[in-house]
Amino acid sequence: MLHLTLEGLKSRDDYEKAGISLPEYDVAEVAAHTAEAPVWVHFGAGNIFRGFIAVLQQSLLNKGLQKSGIIAAETFDFDIVDKIYRPFDNLALLVGLKPDGGMVNSVVASITEAYCASTGRPEEFAKLTAVLEHPGLQMVSFTITEKGYALTDINGNFLPVVLSDMEKGPETPVHAMSVVAALLWKRYQAGAHKLALVSMDNCSHNGEKLRSSVLTIAKEWEKRGFVPAEYVAYVSDEERVSFPWSMIDKITPRPSESVEAYLNGLGVADMAPVVTSKNTYIAPFVNAEIPQYLVVEDKFPNGRPQLELAGVYMTDRDTVNNTERMKVTTCLNPLHTALAVYGCMLGYTKIADEMKDKELKLLIEKIGYDEGMPVVVDPKILSPRDFIKEVIEERLPNPFIPDMPQRIATDTGLKVPIRFGETMKAYLASDTLKITDLVYIPLAIAGWLRYLMGLYDTGEAMEISPDPTAAGVQEALKTVKFGSPESYDGQLKTVLSNETLFAVDLCKAGLSEKIETMFCEMIAGKGAVRETLKKYLYR
């Protein structure tokens, strides 16, 4: 049997016979060098990190262009470190899934250490603090999901955990942004060394979100006398602490049973996924699609790895912004979200199967090509039309990507203002386009509201995915009855006027009545979701 451990990697011939490529560098030597001279820390120890970002550094290590690996830090789900990282010596097994069913297998060994970033684990936190204090550290990157940066609730009030962190100061931070601010405070005290903090999360203006949240914490600590104004000035100065923007794209779905069975067939031991106490479904392996994109603003005051030699587009902020807007607001993310909510209601469990559904495929084509493309900004480094064509014709239909609409539907309420709101704002700002001409984006929004009723298109109960905005919408819908469109009497108007939720006031924009009509049509009875799709798609 093959074992995914440092000891197991010594059976190099056996790995190669199994078709699994191994690192081309001395893993122990890299780990030792990283401990002495860390250059890169990453927050968020999940699949996109192990299956994409860590692979970038591995590529540079293989080429002899780097000597240090990456140190992982986790602020949310410590079981990932305890059950997935440590038992496997921080190694990961990446399985790239081709559309023809072929698989490309490799061991990722560039992650040299993993820490739980919590003062509740003082020994680990002290080690992580020492890394952040090291003058040679060049970057801290993040994949903690968009909600990881959120300090406030939907009404703009500080979350209880955030307020507690503000009141207690930098010695016992809990929220991820408080942890980062506290570690920056330590780095400031150690010499105010330069650093780049790079959000690689899949959200609009991610660097701005990260900077705003960290600075908010820092300023609140200054108000309360925990830190001096000079520390806030340090975090505010992008010549010393920068927050580059980025755009990332690679589908890394939950571990597939078929991939687990495939690896077992190759003789790899102990590949079973675990479900953590935070309900994360994760495995020692990562299955992911082959296509991948990362565009990063080249603003690193303390230097950086040669990421461009690993396939990363290093560019300016405007190009990053345009590329991110292309993807997140037009060419991929809105399509994913529309597929997710409708797929759930129609009983699908695989995105690839949804792409065989002519109505669902037509829906995303119309959202992307018809309504998104007229306002998409061409980033020049990638063609929007080629990108969306690859998404619709190759990536989403890939039957070997075991992605689920239920996973994609998670936190939809946090995604709607970017994935649909930015396009609606562009229509409002246009001299030639009218927002009231939109049909398919309103149909997607109406579908999300119908999804939050927690009912399949058959009318049977359906579990919705976690979403912090769901409760507020469901409260508004509590008197609306499936099968009785007449039970609707404007209950959604307050929701639809919420600019936080949609990025625009849909009532003032003139779209609320259209969305309400679509919603009512979808609650008419069994099969009404399908019939509503047909009505608007084939009109």
Coordinates of C-alpha atoms in Angstrom, one line a residue:
M1 CA 0.0 0.0 0.0
L2 CA 1.0 3.6 -0.6
H3 CA 1.0 5.9 2.4
L4 CA 0.6 9.7 2.1
T5 CA 3.3 10.5 4.6
L6 CA 6.9 11.6 4.5
E7 CA 8.0 8.1 5.2
G8 CA 5.6 6.8 2.5
L9 CA 7.2 9.1 -0.1
K10 CA 10.4 7.1 0.2
S11 CA 8.6 4.4 -1.9
R12 CA 9.2 6.6 -4.9
D13 CA 9.1 3.7 -7.5
D14 CA 5.8 2.5 -6.2
Y15 CA 4.2 5.9 -6.5
E16 CA 5.5 6.3 -10.0
K17 CA 4.2 2.9 -11.0
A18 CA 0.8 4.0 -9.7
G19 CA 0.9 7.1 -11.9
I20 CA 1.3 9.6 -9.1
S21 CA 4.0 12.2 -9.6
L22 CA 6.1 13.3 -6.6
P23 CA 7.9 16.5 -5.7
E24 CA 11.2 17.0 -7.5
Y25 CA 12.9 18.6 -4.5
D26 CA 14.0 17.5 -1.1
V27 CA 10.9 17.9 1.0
A28 CA 12.7 17.8 4.3
E29 CA 15.2 20.4 3.2
V30 CA 12.4 22.7 2.1
A31 CA 10.6 22.3 5.4
A32 CA 13.8 23.1 7.3
H33 CA 14.4 26.2 5.2
T34 CA 10.8 27.3 5.6
A35 CA 11.1 27.1 9.4
E36 CA 14.3 29.2 9.3
A37 CA 13.3 31.7 6.6
P38 CA 9.5 31.8 6.0
V39 CA 8.3 33.7 3.0
W40 CA 4.6 32.8 2.7
V41 CA 1.7 32.1 5.1
H42 CA -1.7 31.2 4.0
F43 CA -5.0 31.5 5.9
G44 CA -7.7 29.0 5.0
A45 CA -6.5 25.4 4.8
G46 CA -9.2 24.1 2.5
N47 CA -9.3 22.5 -0.9
I48 CA -8.7 25.6 -3.1
F49 CA -5.5 26.2 -1.2
R50 CA -4.2 22.6 -1.3
G51 CA -5.4 22.0 -4.9
F52 CA -4.3 25.2 -6.5
I53 CA -2.3 27.8 -4.5
A54 CA 0.0 25.4 -2.8
V55 CA 0.7 23.8 -6.2
L56 CA 2.0 27.2 -7.5
Q57 CA 4.7 27.2 -4.9
Q58 CA 5.4 23.5 -5.6
S59 CA 6.0 24.4 -9.3
L60 CA 8.5 27.0 -8.2
L61 CA 10.2 24.6 -5.9
N62 CA 10.4 22.0 -8.6
K63 CA 12.1 24.5 -10.9
G64 CA 14.6 25.5 -8.1
L65 CA 13.2 29.0 -8.0
Q66 CA 12.2 28.9 -4.4
K67 CA 13.7 27.4 -1.2
S68 CA 10.8 27.8 1.2
G69 CA 7.3 26.4 1.1
I70 CA 4.0 27.7 2.6
I71 CA 2.8 27.7 6.2
A72 CA -0.9 27.1 6.5
A73 CA -3.1 28.7 9.2
E74 CA -6.7 27.9 10.0
T75 CA -9.0 30.2 12.0
F76 CA -12.3 28.4 11.6
D77 CA -12.2 24.6 11.4
F78 CA -9.4 23.2 13.5
D79 CA -10.3 19.6 12.7
I80 CA -8.9 20.2 9.2
V81 CA -5.5 20.7 10.7
D82 CA -5.9 17.9 13.3
K83 CA -7.4 15.2 11.0
I84 CA -6.3 16.1 7.5
Y85 CA -2.9 17.9 7.8
R86 CA -1.1 16.3 10.7
P87 CA -1.8 12.6 10.1
F88 CA -0.5 13.0 6.6
D89 CA 2.6 15.2 7.4
N90 CA 0.9 18.2 5.7
L91 CA 0.9 16.4 2.3
A92 CA -2.0 16.4 -0.1
L93 CA -2.8 14.2 -3.1
L94 CA -4.2 16.2 -6.0
V95 CA -6.3 14.5 -8.6
G96 CA -6.9 16.6 -11.7
L97 CA -10.2 15.6 -13.5
K98 CA -10.2 15.8 -17.3
P99 CA -13.5 16.1 -19.2
D100 CA -12.7 12.7 -20.9
G101 CA -12.4 11.0 -17.5
G102 CA -8.6 11.0 -17.4
M103 CA -7.0 11.8 -14.1
V104 CA -3.7 13.5 -13.4
N105 CA -2.3 12.6 -10.0
S106 CA 0.4 14.4 -7.9
V107 CA 1.5 14.7 -4.3
V108 CA 1.6 18.3 -3.1
A109 CA 4.4 18.8 -0.5
S110 CA 4.9 22.6 -0.5
I111 CA 2.9 23.0 2.7
T112 CA 5.5 22.5 5.4
E113 CA 3.5 23.3 8.5
A114 CA -0.1 23.9 9.6
Y115 CA -1.2 25.9 12.6
C116 CA -4.6 26.5 14.3
A117 CA -4.6 30.3 14.5
S118 CA -6.2 30.6 17.9
T119 CA -5.0 31.9 21.2
G120 CA -6.9 28.9 22.6
R121 CA -4.0 26.9 21.3
P122 CA -1.2 29.1 22.8
E123 CA 1.7 26.9 21.6
E124 CA 0.6 27.0 18.0
F125 CA -0.3 30.6 18.1
A126 CA 3.1 31.5 19.5
K127 CA 4.7 29.7 16.6
L128 CA 2.5 31.4 14.1
T129 CA 3.3 34.8 15.8
A130 CA 7.0 34.1 15.4
V131 CA 6.5 33.5 11.7
L132 CA 4.6 36.8 11.3
E133 CA 7.4 38.6 13.2
H134 CA 10.1 37.3 10.8
P135 CA 11.4 40.2 8.7
G136 CA 11.8 38.1 5.6
L137 CA 8.1 37.1 5.4
Q138 CA 6.8 38.4 2.1
M139 CA 3.2 37.6 1.9
V140 CA 0.1 36.3 3.8
S141 CA -2.6 35.0 1.5
F142 CA -6.2 34.1 2.2
T143 CA -8.9 31.7 1.1
I144 CA -11.4 32.0 4.0
T145 CA -14.5 32.6 1.9
E146 CA -16.2 36.0 1.5
K147 CA -18.0 35.7 4.9
G148 CA -14.6 35.4 6.6
Y149 CA -14.1 39.2 6.0
A150 CA -17.5 40.2 7.2
L151 CA -17.6 42.2 10.4
T152 CA -21.3 43.2 10.4
D153 CA -24.6 41.5 10.0
I154 CA -27.1 42.4 7.2
N155 CA -28.3 45.4 9.1
G156 CA -24.7 46.8 9.5
N157 CA -24.3 46.0 13.1
F158 CA -21.0 44.5 14.3
L159 CA -21.2 40.7 14.8
P160 CA -21.1 39.8 18.5
V161 CA -17.7 38.0 18.1
V162 CA -16.3 41.1 16.4
L163 CA -17.6 43.4 19.1
S164 CA -16.1 41.2 21.8
D165 CA -12.7 41.2 20.0
M166 CA -12.8 45.0 19.8
E167 CA -13.6 45.3 23.5
K168 CA -11.0 42.8 24.6
G169 CA -8.1 44.0 22.4
P170 CA -5.4 42.2 20.4
E171 CA -4.3 39.6 23.0
T172 CA -7.3 37.2 22.6
P173 CA -8.6 37.6 19.1
V174 CA -11.3 35.1 17.8
H175 CA -12.6 36.4 14.5
A176 CA -10.3 35.8 11.5
M177 CA -9.9 39.6 10.8
S178 CA -9.1 40.2 14.5
V179 CA -6.5 37.4 14.4
V180 CA -4.8 39.1 11.3
A181 CA -4.9 42.5 13.0
A182 CA -3.4 41.0 16.1
L183 CA -0.6 39.3 14.2
L184 CA 0.1 42.6 12.3
W185 CA 0.4 44.3 15.7
K186 CA 3.0 41.8 16.7
R187 CA 4.8 42.4 13.4
Y188 CA 4.7 46.1 13.9
Q189 CA 6.2 45.7 17.4
A190 CA 8.9 43.5 16.0
G191 CA 10.1 46.2 13.6
A192 CA 7.2 47.3 11.5
H193 CA 8.4 45.0 8.7
K194 CA 6.8 45.3 5.3
L195 CA 4.3 42.7 4.1
A196 CA 1.7 41.9 1.5
L197 CA -1.7 40.6 2.6
V198 CA -3.3 39.0 -0.5
S199 CA -6.9 37.9 -0.5
M200 CA -7.3 35.1 -3.1
D201 CA -11.0 34.6 -2.3
N202 CA -13.6 34.4 -4.9
C203 CA -15.2 37.8 -4.3
S204 CA -15.2 41.3 -5.8
H205 CA -12.6 43.7 -4.7
N206 CA -11.2 41.1 -2.3
G207 CA -8.2 43.1 -1.3
E208 CA -10.3 46.1 -0.5
K209 CA -12.5 43.9 1.7
L210 CA -9.6 42.5 3.6
R211 CA -8.0 45.9 4.1
S212 CA -11.2 47.5 5.3
S213 CA -11.9 44.8 7.8
V214 CA -8.4 44.7 9.2
L215 CA -8.2 48.5 9.4
T216 CA -11.6 48.7 11.1
I217 CA -10.4 46.3 13.9
A218 CA -7.1 48.3 14.2
K219 CA -8.9 51.6 14.5
E220 CA -11.4 50.3 17.1
W221 CA -8.4 49.0 19.2
E222 CA -6.8 52.4 18.9
K223 CA -10.0 54.1 20.1
R224 CA -10.0 51.8 23.1
G225 CA -6.4 52.5 23.9
F226 CA -5.0 49.0 23.1
V227 CA -2.7 50.1 20.2
P228 CA -1.1 53.5 19.3
A229 CA -2.0 55.6 16.2
E230 CA 1.4 54.6 14.7
Y231 CA 0.3 51.0 14.4
V232 CA -2.9 52.1 12.5
A233 CA -0.7 54.3 10.3
Y234 CA 1.5 51.2 9.6
V235 CA -1.5 49.1 8.5
S236 CA -2.8 52.1 6.5
D237 CA 0.4 52.6 4.6
E238 CA 0.3 50.4 1.5
E239 CA 4.0 51.1 0.9
R240 CA 4.6 49.0 4.1
V241 CA 1.4 46.8 4.3
S242 CA -0.2 46.2 1.0
F243 CA -3.5 44.5 0.2
P244 CA -3.2 43.4 -3.5
W245 CA -6.4 42.5 -5.3
S246 CA -6.7 39.2 -7.1
M247 CA -9.0 37.1 -9.2
I248 CA -9.0 33.3 -8.7
D249 CA -10.8 30.6 -10.6
K250 CA -10.6 26.8 -10.2
I251 CA -13.4 24.5 -9.3
T252 CA -12.4 22.3 -6.4
P253 CA -15.6 20.4 -5.3
R254 CA -16.0 18.2 -2.2
P255 CA -14.2 14.9 -2.3
S256 CA -15.8 12.4 -4.7
E257 CA -16.5 8.8 -3.6
S258 CA -15.5 7.7 -7.1
V259 CA -12.1 9.4 -6.8
E260 CA -11.6 7.8 -3.4
A261 CA -12.4 4.4 -4.9
Y262 CA -10.0 5.2 -7.8
L263 CA -7.2 6.0 -5.4
N264 CA -7.9 2.9 -3.3
G265 CA -7.6 0.9 -6.6
L266 CA -4.2 2.4 -7.1
G267 CA -3.2 1.2 -3.7
V268 CA -3.2 4.5 -1.8
A269 CA -4.2 3.9 1.9
D270 CA -6.4 6.0 4.2
M271 CA -8.1 8.2 1.6
A272 CA -11.5 8.3 3.3
P273 CA -13.0 11.7 3.8
V274 CA -13.9 13.1 7.2
V275 CA -16.7 15.3 8.3
T276 CA -15.4 17.8 10.8
S277 CA -17.2 19.3 13.8
K278 CA -17.8 22.4 11.7
N279 CA -19.4 20.1 9.1
T280 CA -16.6 20.5 6.6
Y281 CA -16.4 17.5 4.2
I282 CA -12.8 17.1 3.4
A283 CA -10.3 14.3 2.5
P284 CA -6.5 13.7 2.3
F285 CA -7.0 14.1 -1.5
V286 CA -8.3 17.1 -3.5
N287 CA -10.2 16.4 -6.7
A288 CA -10.3 19.4 -9.0
E289 CA -10.8 20.5 -12.6
I290 CA -7.7 21.2 -14.8
P291 CA -8.4 24.8 -15.9
Q292 CA -7.3 27.4 -13.4
Y293 CA -6.7 31.1 -13.4
L294 CA -5.1 33.5 -10.9
V295 CA -4.6 37.2 -11.6
V296 CA -2.8 39.2 -8.9
E297 CA -2.0 42.9 -8.5
D298 CA 1.8 43.1 -8.4
K299 CA 2.1 45.1 -5.2
F300 CA 4.5 43.4 -2.8
P301 CA 6.6 45.8 -0.7
N302 CA 8.8 43.0 0.8
G303 CA 9.3 41.1 -2.4
R304 CA 7.5 37.9 -3.6
P305 CA 7.9 34.5 -5.2
Q306 CA 8.2 34.5 -9.0
L307 CA 4.5 33.6 -9.3
E308 CA 4.4 34.5 -13.0
L309 CA 6.7 31.6 -13.7
A310 CA 4.0 29.3 -12.2
G311 CA 1.3 30.6 -14.5
V312 CA -0.1 33.5 -12.4
Y313 CA -0.9 36.7 -14.2
M314 CA 0.9 39.5 -12.3
T315 CA -0.5 42.8 -13.3
D316 CA -2.0 46.1 -12.2
R317 CA -5.1 46.7 -10.1
D318 CA -7.4 47.8 -12.9
T319 CA -6.6 44.7 -14.9
V320 CA -7.3 42.5 -11.8
N321 CA -10.5 44.3 -11.2
N322 CA -11.6 44.0 -14.8
T323 CA -10.7 40.3 -14.9
E324 CA -12.5 39.7 -11.6
R325 CA -15.6 41.6 -12.7
M326 CA -15.6 39.6 -15.9
K327 CA -15.7 36.3 -14.0
V328 CA -17.6 37.1 -10.8
T329 CA -20.3 39.3 -12.3
T330 CA -20.7 37.8 -15.8
C331 CA -18.8 34.8 -17.1
L332 CA -19.0 32.2 -14.3
N333 CA -20.3 33.0 -10.8
P334 CA -23.8 34.3 -11.8
L335 CA -24.2 31.2 -13.9
H336 CA -23.1 28.9 -11.0
T337 CA -25.6 30.6 -8.6
A338 CA -28.5 30.4 -11.0
L339 CA -27.8 26.7 -11.6
A340 CA -27.5 26.1 -7.9
V341 CA -30.8 27.4 -6.7
Y342 CA -32.8 26.0 -9.7
G343 CA -30.9 22.8 -9.6
C344 CA -31.8 22.3 -5.9
M345 CA -35.5 22.9 -6.5
L346 CA -35.5 20.6 -9.5
G347 CA -33.9 17.8 -7.6
Y348 CA -30.4 17.8 -9.2
T349 CA -27.4 16.7 -7.2
K350 CA -24.7 17.4 -9.8
I351 CA -23.9 20.6 -11.7
A352 CA -22.9 18.5 -14.7
D353 CA -26.3 16.8 -14.9
E354 CA -27.9 20.3 -14.8
M355 CA -26.0 21.1 -18.0
K356 CA -28.0 18.4 -19.8
D357 CA -31.2 20.2 -18.9
K358 CA -32.1 22.4 -21.8
E359 CA -33.9 25.0 -19.8
L360 CA -31.2 25.4 -17.2
K361 CA -28.5 25.5 -19.8
L362 CA -30.5 28.1 -21.8
L363 CA -31.0 30.1 -18.6
I364 CA -27.3 30.6 -17.9
E365 CA -26.6 31.3 -21.6
K366 CA -29.1 34.1 -21.5
I367 CA -27.8 35.4 -18.2
G368 CA -24.2 35.4 -19.5
Y369 CA -24.4 36.1 -23.2
D370 CA -27.6 38.2 -23.4
E371 CA -27.6 40.2 -20.2
G372 CA -24.0 40.1 -18.9
M373 CA -21.9 40.5 -22.0
P374 CA -23.3 44.0 -22.9
V375 CA -21.7 45.4 -19.8
V376 CA -18.7 43.2 -19.2
V377 CA -15.3 44.9 -19.2
D378 CA -12.7 43.3 -21.4
P379 CA -9.6 42.8 -19.2
K380 CA -7.4 42.2 -22.3
I381 CA -5.4 39.4 -20.7
L382 CA -8.4 37.0 -21.1
S383 CA -11.2 37.1 -23.6
P384 CA -14.6 37.3 -21.9
R385 CA -16.4 35.4 -24.7
D386 CA -13.8 32.7 -24.8
F387 CA -13.9 32.4 -21.0
I388 CA -17.7 32.0 -20.8
K389 CA -17.7 29.6 -23.8
E390 CA -15.2 27.4 -21.9
V391 CA -17.3 27.6 -18.8
I392 CA -20.6 26.6 -20.5
E393 CA -19.3 24.1 -23.0
E394 CA -16.4 22.4 -21.2
R395 CA -16.1 23.2 -17.5
L396 CA -19.6 23.0 -16.1
P397 CA -20.6 20.0 -18.2
N398 CA -17.5 18.0 -17.1
P399 CA -19.2 14.8 -15.7
F400 CA -16.1 14.0 -13.7
I401 CA -16.3 17.2 -11.6
P402 CA -18.6 16.0 -8.7
D403 CA -19.8 19.5 -7.9
M404 CA -23.2 19.8 -6.3
P405 CA -25.8 22.7 -6.6
Q406 CA -26.3 22.3 -2.8
R407 CA -22.7 23.3 -2.2
I408 CA -22.8 26.2 -4.6
A409 CA -26.0 27.4 -3.0
T410 CA -24.3 28.0 0.3
D411 CA -24.3 31.7 1.3
T412 CA -26.1 32.7 -1.8
G413 CA -27.5 35.8 -0.1
L414 CA -23.9 37.1 0.4
K415 CA -23.1 36.5 -3.2
V416 CA -26.2 38.0 -4.9
P417 CA -25.1 41.7 -4.6
I418 CA -21.9 40.9 -6.6
R419 CA -23.0 38.1 -8.9
F420 CA -26.1 39.9 -10.1
G421 CA -26.0 43.4 -8.4
E422 CA -23.0 44.6 -10.3
T423 CA -24.6 43.9 -13.6
M424 CA -27.8 45.6 -12.5
K425 CA -25.7 48.7 -11.4
A426 CA -24.0 48.8 -14.8
Y427 CA -27.4 48.8 -16.5
L428 CA -28.5 51.7 -14.2
A429 CA -25.4 53.6 -15.1
S430 CA -25.7 53.0 -18.8
D431 CA -27.0 55.6 -21.3
T432 CA -28.1 53.0 -23.8
L433 CA -29.3 50.1 -21.7
K434 CA -32.4 49.9 -19.5
I435 CA -32.4 47.9 -16.3
T436 CA -36.1 47.2 -16.8
D437 CA -35.3 45.2 -19.9
L438 CA -33.6 42.6 -17.8
V439 CA -35.5 39.3 -17.7
Y440 CA -33.1 36.5 -16.8
I441 CA -31.3 38.0 -13.9
P442 CA -34.6 38.8 -12.3
L443 CA -35.6 35.2 -13.0
A444 CA -32.5 34.1 -11.1
I445 CA -33.3 36.3 -8.2
A446 CA -36.9 35.2 -8.1
G447 CA -35.6 31.6 -8.2
W448 CA -33.5 32.2 -5.1
L449 CA -36.4 33.7 -3.2
R450 CA -38.5 30.7 -4.2
Y451 CA -35.6 28.3 -3.2
L452 CA -35.6 29.9 0.3
M453 CA -39.2 28.5 0.9
G454 CA -37.4 25.2 1.3
L455 CA -39.6 23.3 -1.1
Y456 CA -38.8 21.2 -4.2
D457 CA -40.7 22.0 -7.4
T458 CA -42.9 19.0 -6.3
G459 CA -43.9 20.9 -3.2
E460 CA -42.1 18.5 -0.9
A461 CA -39.8 19.7 1.8
M462 CA -36.2 20.5 0.8
E463 CA -33.2 21.4 3.0
I464 CA -31.6 24.6 2.0
S465 CA -27.9 25.2 2.3
P466 CA -26.4 27.4 5.1
D467 CA -26.9 31.1 4.4
P468 CA -26.8 33.9 7.0
T469 CA -29.3 36.0 5.1
A470 CA -31.9 33.2 4.8
A471 CA -33.7 33.8 8.1
G472 CA -34.6 37.4 7.3
V473 CA -36.1 36.4 3.9
Q474 CA -37.9 33.4 5.3
E475 CA -39.4 35.6 8.0
A476 CA -40.8 37.8 5.3
L477 CA -42.2 34.8 3.5
K478 CA -43.7 33.0 6.5
T479 CA -47.3 33.9 5.5
V480 CA -46.8 32.9 1.8
K481 CA -48.3 29.5 1.0
F482 CA -47.2 27.1 -1.7
G483 CA -50.0 26.5 -4.1
S484 CA -51.7 29.8 -3.2
P485 CA -50.2 32.7 -5.1
E486 CA -53.0 34.8 -3.7
S487 CA -51.3 34.5 -0.3
Y488 CA -48.6 36.8 -1.6
D489 CA -49.5 40.4 -0.8
G490 CA -46.2 42.3 -1.1
Q491 CA -44.3 40.5 1.7
L492 CA -41.1 40.7 -0.3
K493 CA -41.1 44.5 -0.9
T494 CA -38.9 45.2 2.1
V495 CA -36.5 42.5 1.1
L496 CA -36.3 43.7 -2.5
S497 CA -35.6 47.2 -1.4
N498 CA -32.6 46.1 0.6
E499 CA -29.5 47.5 -1.1
T500 CA -27.2 45.4 1.1
L501 CA -28.8 42.3 -0.2
F502 CA -29.0 43.2 -3.9
A503 CA -26.5 46.1 -4.3
V504 CA -29.5 48.2 -5.7
D505 CA -32.9 49.0 -4.4
L506 CA -34.9 46.8 -6.7
C507 CA -38.1 48.6 -6.0
K508 CA -36.6 52.0 -7.0
A509 CA -34.9 50.3 -10.0
G510 CA -38.2 49.1 -11.3
L511 CA -37.5 45.4 -11.1
S512 CA -39.4 44.4 -8.0
E513 CA -42.8 43.9 -9.6
K514 CA -41.2 41.6 -12.3
I515 CA -39.5 39.6 -9.7
E516 CA -42.6 39.4 -7.5
T517 CA -44.6 38.2 -10.5
M518 CA -42.1 35.5 -11.3
F519 CA -42.0 34.4 -7.7
C520 CA -45.8 34.1 -7.5
E521 CA -45.8 32.1 -10.7
M522 CA -43.3 29.7 -9.2
I523 CA -45.4 29.0 -6.1
A524 CA -48.6 28.3 -8.0
G525 CA -48.2 24.5 -7.4
K526 CA -46.3 21.4 -8.4
G527 CA -44.2 21.9 -11.5
A528 CA -44.6 25.7 -11.4
V529 CA -40.8 26.4 -11.2
R530 CA -40.3 24.4 -14.5
E531 CA -43.2 26.1 -16.2
T532 CA -42.1 29.5 -15.1
L533 CA -38.6 28.9 -16.6
K534 CA -40.2 27.8 -19.9
K535 CA -42.5 30.8 -20.0
Y536 CA -39.6 33.3 -19.8
L537 CA -37.0 31.3 -21.7
Y538 CA -39.1 30.7 -24.8
R539 CA -41.1 33.9 -24.9

